[in-house]
Tab-separated table of C-alpha atoms in Angstrom:
chain	number	residue	atom	x	y	z
A	1	MET	CA	0.000	0.000	0.000
A	2	LYS	CA	1.522	3.307	-1.066
A	3	PRO	CA	1.666	6.478	1.067
A	4	VAL	CA	-1.345	8.796	0.959
A	5	VAL	CA	0.431	12.136	0.866
A	6	ARG	CA	3.882	13.607	0.261
A	7	PHE	CA	5.180	16.318	2.595
A	8	SER	CA	7.676	18.890	1.359
A	9	LEU	CA	9.126	22.323	1.985
A	10	PRO	CA	10.603	24.730	-0.553
A	11	PRO	CA	14.375	24.257	-0.976
A	12	ASN	CA	15.072	27.612	0.675
A	13	ILE	CA	13.033	26.731	3.763
A	14	ARG	CA	14.598	24.335	6.276
A	15	PRO	CA	12.828	22.967	9.318
A	16	PRO	CA	14.091	24.045	12.735
A	17	VAL	CA	16.364	21.624	14.573
A	18	LEU	CA	14.144	21.789	17.657
A	19	PRO	CA	10.394	22.370	17.918
A	20	THR	CA	9.441	25.992	18.547
A	21	THR	CA	6.265	27.108	20.261
A	22	GLY	CA	4.593	29.856	18.279
A	23	SER	CA	6.602	29.255	15.113
A	24	SER	CA	5.397	31.250	12.147
A	25	PRO	CA	3.212	29.267	9.758
A	26	ALA	CA	2.712	32.057	7.225
A	27	SER	CA	6.068	33.781	7.018
A	28	TRP	CA	7.211	31.738	4.024
A	29	TYR	CA	4.238	32.558	1.798
A	30	PRO	CA	6.202	35.133	-0.217
A	31	ARG	CA	9.066	32.703	-0.722
A	32	LEU	CA	6.589	30.225	-2.203
A	33	GLY	CA	5.493	32.889	-4.660
A	34	LEU	CA	2.187	33.091	-2.791
A	35	ASP	CA	0.235	36.006	-1.502
A	36	ARG	CA	-2.736	35.654	0.807
A	37	HIS	CA	-5.169	35.802	-2.105
A	38	GLY	CA	-3.235	33.886	-4.756
A	39	ILE	CA	-2.829	30.403	-3.313
A	40	LYS	CA	-5.064	28.747	-5.896
A	41	ASP	CA	-2.957	30.200	-8.722
A	42	THR	CA	0.284	28.735	-7.372
A	43	LEU	CA	-0.474	25.312	-5.891
A	44	LYS	CA	-0.755	22.214	-8.029
A	45	PRO	CA	-4.219	20.592	-8.262
A	46	ARG	CA	-3.493	17.952	-5.575
A	47	GLN	CA	-1.467	20.238	-3.302
A	48	LYS	CA	-2.532	21.944	-0.103
A	49	ILE	CA	-0.870	23.943	2.623
A	50	LEU	CA	-1.394	22.235	5.983
A	51	HIS	CA	-0.900	24.017	9.293
A	52	LEU	CA	-0.600	21.333	11.969
A	53	LEU	CA	-1.278	22.571	15.498
A	54	ARG	CA	-0.973	20.560	18.686
A	55	HIS	CA	-3.284	21.598	21.507
A	56	ALA	CA	-1.928	23.813	24.293
A	57	GLU	CA	-1.109	22.515	27.784
A	58	GLY	CA	-3.867	20.397	29.303
A	59	TYR	CA	-4.266	19.317	32.903
A	60	HIS	CA	-3.117	15.814	31.943
A	61	ASN	CA	0.149	17.342	30.640
A	62	LEU	CA	0.670	19.215	33.890
A	63	ASP	CA	-0.049	16.143	36.029
A	64	PRO	CA	0.032	12.783	34.178
A	65	SER	CA	-1.916	11.088	36.984
A	66	VAL	CA	-4.950	13.106	35.843
A	67	SER	CA	-5.034	10.982	32.666
A	68	THR	CA	-6.662	8.023	34.401
A	69	GLN	CA	-8.817	9.883	36.936
A	70	ALA	CA	-12.520	10.648	36.537
A	71	HIS	CA	-11.887	14.399	36.788
A	72	GLY	CA	-9.428	14.073	33.911
A	73	LEU	CA	-12.120	12.909	31.473
A	74	ASP	CA	-11.689	14.761	28.153
A	75	ALA	CA	-8.939	16.859	29.735
A	76	LYS	CA	-9.211	20.642	29.323
A	77	LEU	CA	-6.603	23.385	29.051
A	78	THR	CA	-4.776	24.801	32.052
A	79	ASP	CA	-4.395	28.536	32.621
A	80	LYS	CA	-0.917	28.200	31.132
A	81	GLY	CA	-2.445	26.493	28.112
A	82	ARG	CA	-4.818	29.401	27.607
A	83	ALA	CA	-1.880	31.809	27.856
A	84	GLN	CA	-0.034	29.756	25.212
A	85	CYS	CA	-3.042	30.128	22.930
A	86	ALA	CA	-3.123	33.896	23.471
A	87	GLU	CA	0.581	34.148	22.602
A	88	LEU	CA	0.191	32.062	19.475
A	89	GLY	CA	-2.928	33.986	18.506
A	90	ARG	CA	-1.081	37.320	18.621
A	91	HIS	CA	1.666	35.859	16.468
A	92	LEU	CA	-0.769	34.449	13.919
A	93	GLN	CA	-2.642	37.738	13.759
A	94	ASP	CA	0.607	39.572	12.998
A	95	GLU	CA	1.262	37.074	10.198
A	96	GLY	CA	-2.184	37.552	8.684
A	97	PHE	CA	-2.940	33.871	9.220
A	98	ARG	CA	-5.964	32.897	7.121
A	99	PRO	CA	-6.673	29.213	6.482
A	100	GLN	CA	-9.771	28.395	4.497
A	101	LEU	CA	-10.840	25.670	6.928
A	102	ILE	CA	-10.084	24.616	10.495
A	103	VAL	CA	-10.358	20.883	11.171
A	104	SER	CA	-10.318	20.076	14.868
A	105	SER	CA	-10.089	16.992	16.996
A	106	THR	CA	-13.287	16.415	18.938
A	107	MET	CA	-11.468	16.602	22.278
A	108	THR	CA	-12.230	19.677	24.384
A	109	ARG	CA	-8.587	20.752	24.723
A	110	ALA	CA	-8.236	20.837	20.927
A	111	ILE	CA	-11.460	22.808	20.486
A	112	GLU	CA	-10.353	25.328	23.122
A	113	THR	CA	-6.945	25.642	21.457
A	114	GLY	CA	-8.449	26.220	18.026
A	115	LEU	CA	-10.971	28.813	19.169
A	116	LEU	CA	-8.526	30.695	21.417
A	117	SER	CA	-5.508	30.639	19.084
A	118	LEU	CA	-7.327	31.328	15.834
A	119	GLU	CA	-9.886	33.784	17.211
A	120	SER	CA	-8.779	36.769	15.126
A	121	SER	CA	-8.778	34.792	11.871
A	122	ILE	CA	-12.151	33.204	12.618
A	123	LYS	CA	-13.710	36.561	13.437
A	124	ALA	CA	-12.243	38.368	10.444
A	125	HIS	CA	-12.971	35.725	7.805
A	126	SER	CA	-15.757	33.498	9.219
A	127	ILE	CA	-13.581	30.417	8.767
A	128	PRO	CA	-15.495	27.123	9.084
A	129	PHE	CA	-14.594	25.150	12.230
A	130	LEU	CA	-15.208	21.493	11.463
A	131	MET	CA	-14.964	18.697	14.012
A	132	HIS	CA	-13.518	15.354	12.917
A	133	GLU	CA	-13.153	12.209	15.030
A	134	GLY	CA	-10.379	10.961	12.766
A	135	VAL	CA	-7.793	13.475	14.026
A	136	ARG	CA	-8.545	13.005	17.734
A	137	GLU	CA	-5.921	11.752	20.160
A	138	THR	CA	-5.056	8.082	20.411
A	139	VAL	CA	-7.669	6.532	22.713
A	140	ASN	CA	-5.793	5.158	25.711
A	141	PHE	CA	-6.894	6.790	28.970
A	142	LEU	CA	-9.870	8.724	30.340
A	143	CYS	CA	-8.253	12.010	29.309
A	144	ASP	CA	-8.678	10.740	25.717
A	145	ALA	CA	-12.376	9.874	26.094
A	146	ARG	CA	-14.773	12.389	24.536
A	147	ARG	CA	-17.765	13.716	26.428
A	148	PRO	CA	-21.163	13.839	24.662
A	149	ILE	CA	-21.335	16.326	21.801
A	150	SER	CA	-24.289	18.146	23.388
A	151	THR	CA	-22.305	18.637	26.618
A	152	ILE	CA	-19.262	20.039	24.819
A	153	SER	CA	-21.386	22.300	22.604
A	154	THR	CA	-23.294	23.771	25.544
A	155	GLU	CA	-20.078	24.340	27.464
A	156	VAL	CA	-18.334	26.052	24.539
A	157	GLU	CA	-21.351	28.272	23.812
A	158	SER	CA	-21.531	29.436	27.432
A	159	ALA	CA	-17.786	29.951	27.997
A	160	SER	CA	-17.017	33.638	28.458
A	161	ASP	CA	-13.481	33.426	27.034
A	162	LEU	CA	-14.374	31.492	23.864
A	163	ILE	CA	-15.665	33.308	20.803
A	164	SER	CA	-19.233	32.735	19.712
A	165	HIS	CA	-18.713	30.709	16.558
A	166	THR	CA	-20.611	27.857	14.984
A	167	ILE	CA	-18.857	24.531	15.506
A	168	ASP	CA	-19.777	22.056	12.802
A	169	TRP	CA	-20.260	18.512	14.140
A	170	SER	CA	-21.772	17.154	10.925
A	171	GLU	CA	-18.853	14.755	10.325
A	172	CYS	CA	-19.381	13.118	13.737
A	173	ALA	CA	-21.853	10.252	13.631
A	174	HIS	CA	-22.287	9.592	17.358
A	175	GLU	CA	-23.462	11.795	20.237
A	176	HIS	CA	-21.505	9.614	22.641
A	177	ASP	CA	-17.925	8.420	22.267
A	178	GLU	CA	-18.274	5.191	20.326
A	179	LEU	CA	-14.506	4.772	19.868
A	180	TRP	CA	-13.840	4.848	23.616
A	181	ALA	CA	-16.825	2.543	24.141
A	182	THR	CA	-15.366	0.056	21.646
A	183	TYR	CA	-12.127	-0.229	23.614
A	184	GLU	CA	-14.010	-0.243	26.916
A	185	ARG	CA	-16.035	-3.232	25.740
A	186	LYS	CA	-12.793	-4.942	24.756
A	187	HIS	CA	-10.659	-4.108	27.799
A	188	GLY	CA	-12.973	-2.921	30.569
A	189	LEU	CA	-13.274	0.304	32.535
A	190	GLN	CA	-10.280	2.550	33.193
A	191	GLU	CA	-9.809	1.223	36.718
A	192	GLU	CA	-9.891	-2.349	35.381
A	193	PHE	CA	-7.438	-1.806	32.539
A	194	THR	CA	-4.779	0.898	32.896
A	195	SER	CA	-2.521	0.094	29.950
A	196	PHE	CA	-2.592	1.348	26.343
A	197	ARG	CA	-5.723	0.737	24.301
A	198	GLU	CA	-5.573	2.201	20.789
A	199	SER	CA	-1.785	2.628	20.933
A	200	ALA	CA	-1.590	-1.142	21.339
A	201	ASP	CA	-3.904	-1.542	18.347
A	202	LEU	CA	-1.755	0.320	15.848
A	203	GLU	CA	-3.234	-1.348	12.796
A	204	SER	CA	-6.629	0.164	13.626
A	205	LEU	CA	-5.014	3.521	14.411
A	206	SER	CA	-3.173	3.478	11.081
A	207	ILE	CA	-6.478	2.930	9.258
A	208	ARG	CA	-8.011	5.874	11.118
A	209	SER	CA	-5.019	8.080	10.275
A	210	ARG	CA	-5.024	7.041	6.623
A	211	ASP	CA	-8.771	7.633	6.277
A	212	SER	CA	-8.424	11.064	7.912
A	213	PHE	CA	-5.700	12.246	5.554
A	214	ARG	CA	-7.599	10.918	2.564
A	215	TRP	CA	-10.618	12.903	3.734
A	216	ILE	CA	-8.511	16.063	4.120
A	217	GLY	CA	-7.121	15.508	0.630
A	218	GLU	CA	-10.647	15.340	-0.802
A	219	ARG	CA	-11.645	18.667	0.737
A	220	PRO	CA	-11.943	21.580	-1.744
A	221	GLU	CA	-9.998	23.988	0.494
A	222	GLN	CA	-6.321	24.515	-0.361
A	223	GLU	CA	-5.147	25.842	2.999
A	224	ILE	CA	-6.264	23.937	6.082
A	225	ALA	CA	-5.383	24.157	9.769
A	226	VAL	CA	-5.567	20.847	11.656
A	227	VAL	CA	-5.787	21.011	15.458
A	228	SER	CA	-4.792	17.663	16.930
A	229	HIS	CA	-2.533	15.889	19.421
A	230	SER	CA	1.045	14.763	19.948
A	231	ALA	CA	0.493	10.995	19.875
A	232	PHE	CA	-1.799	11.179	16.844
A	233	PHE	CA	0.742	13.235	14.893
A	234	TRP	CA	3.660	11.119	16.106
A	235	ASN	CA	2.098	7.804	15.143
A	236	THR	CA	0.755	9.082	11.820
A	237	PHE	CA	4.110	10.473	10.715
A	238	ASN	CA	6.093	7.426	11.926
A	239	PHE	CA	3.943	4.641	10.480
A	240	GLY	CA	6.006	2.442	8.181
A	241	CYS	CA	9.225	4.385	8.734
A	242	PRO	CA	12.212	2.101	9.472
A	243	SER	CA	14.654	2.603	12.343
A	244	PRO	CA	13.298	5.834	13.823
A	245	LYS	CA	15.947	7.995	15.453
A	246	ILE	CA	13.349	9.417	17.825
A	247	PRO	CA	12.767	7.514	21.113
A	248	ILE	CA	9.480	5.603	21.139
A	249	ASN	CA	7.485	3.732	23.755
A	250	ILE	CA	5.785	1.190	21.515
A	251	PRO	CA	7.525	-0.258	18.429
A	252	HIS	CA	5.533	0.018	15.226
A	253	PRO	CA	4.765	-3.342	13.601
A	254	SER	CA	6.549	-3.784	10.295
A	255	ASN	CA	3.331	-4.708	8.488
A	256	ILE	CA	1.837	-1.214	8.880
A	257	PRO	CA	2.382	0.729	5.634
A	258	GLN	CA	3.952	4.165	5.489
A	259	LEU	CA	1.350	6.919	5.373
A	260	ILE	CA	3.596	9.925	4.665
A	261	ASP	CA	6.178	10.180	1.887
A	262	PHE	CA	8.910	12.664	2.839
A	263	GLY	CA	10.404	12.758	-0.646
A	264	GLY	CA	13.881	11.826	0.555
A	265	ASP	CA	14.204	15.048	2.572
A	266	VAL	CA	15.934	13.723	5.710
A	267	GLU	CA	15.760	17.023	7.600
A	268	LEU	CA	12.045	17.329	6.970
A	269	GLU	CA	11.438	13.685	7.890
A	270	LEU	CA	13.258	13.884	11.227
A	271	TRP	CA	11.475	17.136	12.057
A	272	MET	CA	7.995	15.837	11.267
A	273	ARG	CA	8.637	12.510	13.016
A	274	SER	CA	9.694	14.220	16.238
A	275	GLY	CA	7.231	15.109	18.994
A	276	PHE	CA	5.169	18.303	18.957
A	277	SER	CA	5.361	20.714	21.885
A	278	ASN	CA	2.156	22.104	23.382
A	279	CYS	CA	0.671	24.775	21.093
A	280	GLU	CA	3.332	24.210	18.441
A	281	THR	CA	2.513	24.765	14.783
A	282	ARG	CA	4.249	23.135	11.828
A	283	SER	CA	3.358	24.103	8.278
A	284	ILE	CA	4.114	22.044	5.225
A	285	LEU	CA	3.228	21.602	1.583
A	286	ALA	CA	1.191	18.429	1.128
A	287	GLU	CA	0.569	16.687	-2.173
A	288	TRP	CA	-1.891	13.777	-2.319
A	289	LEU	CA	-0.597	10.787	-4.256
């Protein structure tokens, strides 16, 4: 099975050696020959610009024990996480950041990050904010379990620090978290089974990742922001890659096919296969194969 998408950067743009929080996703537009209104005239038919954003600091990042506790269900952002979003938002506003679509994980911390960080762009350009279960975090612990859609929607609508913006749940088939329920039926409740769930079922995760990137590739928009999670990005970008130089907790089975083609660009590959920091953005050219 061949990769779904090829990642690349222009020859004059090199990835940073270390991840940077608040890195500029739009500063290289001019060097691509792009302006903010001329993307469609420059990109190839199967190309898109992807801005990949990991959620800001959540309570489960601050205290890992929260991950398996009832009060850590669908973990939210800390005050520091909200401050990270404000910092990134100011930076993006200065850059004139303007994706045509925001695709967000269905987890609350990702929704909060997207709304807080991209507030100015959403307000100025009425950018659609589309929820997608496919880019949610790997489902391992209670912090990765989604609350009912109606609960999240009511909470977001009533939050004083989140902008009033329509969140589109039309791509989500279930009010309740069917993916968590699937693994709960298989392994039991959190207190009964405290080990990895989806991360120990990497073949299923690889199918979810592949389907998600195919779906993104079929979207009509040419510039898309994706708000997701460290483990989802890490697994997706490492599937099928031999001998990773980045430390890992769970080896990837050799039978899982590579999802991303890095075009032989070793610098880009090592950068994208490394872990994302909280509220870090990485922007790349993506071409669907």
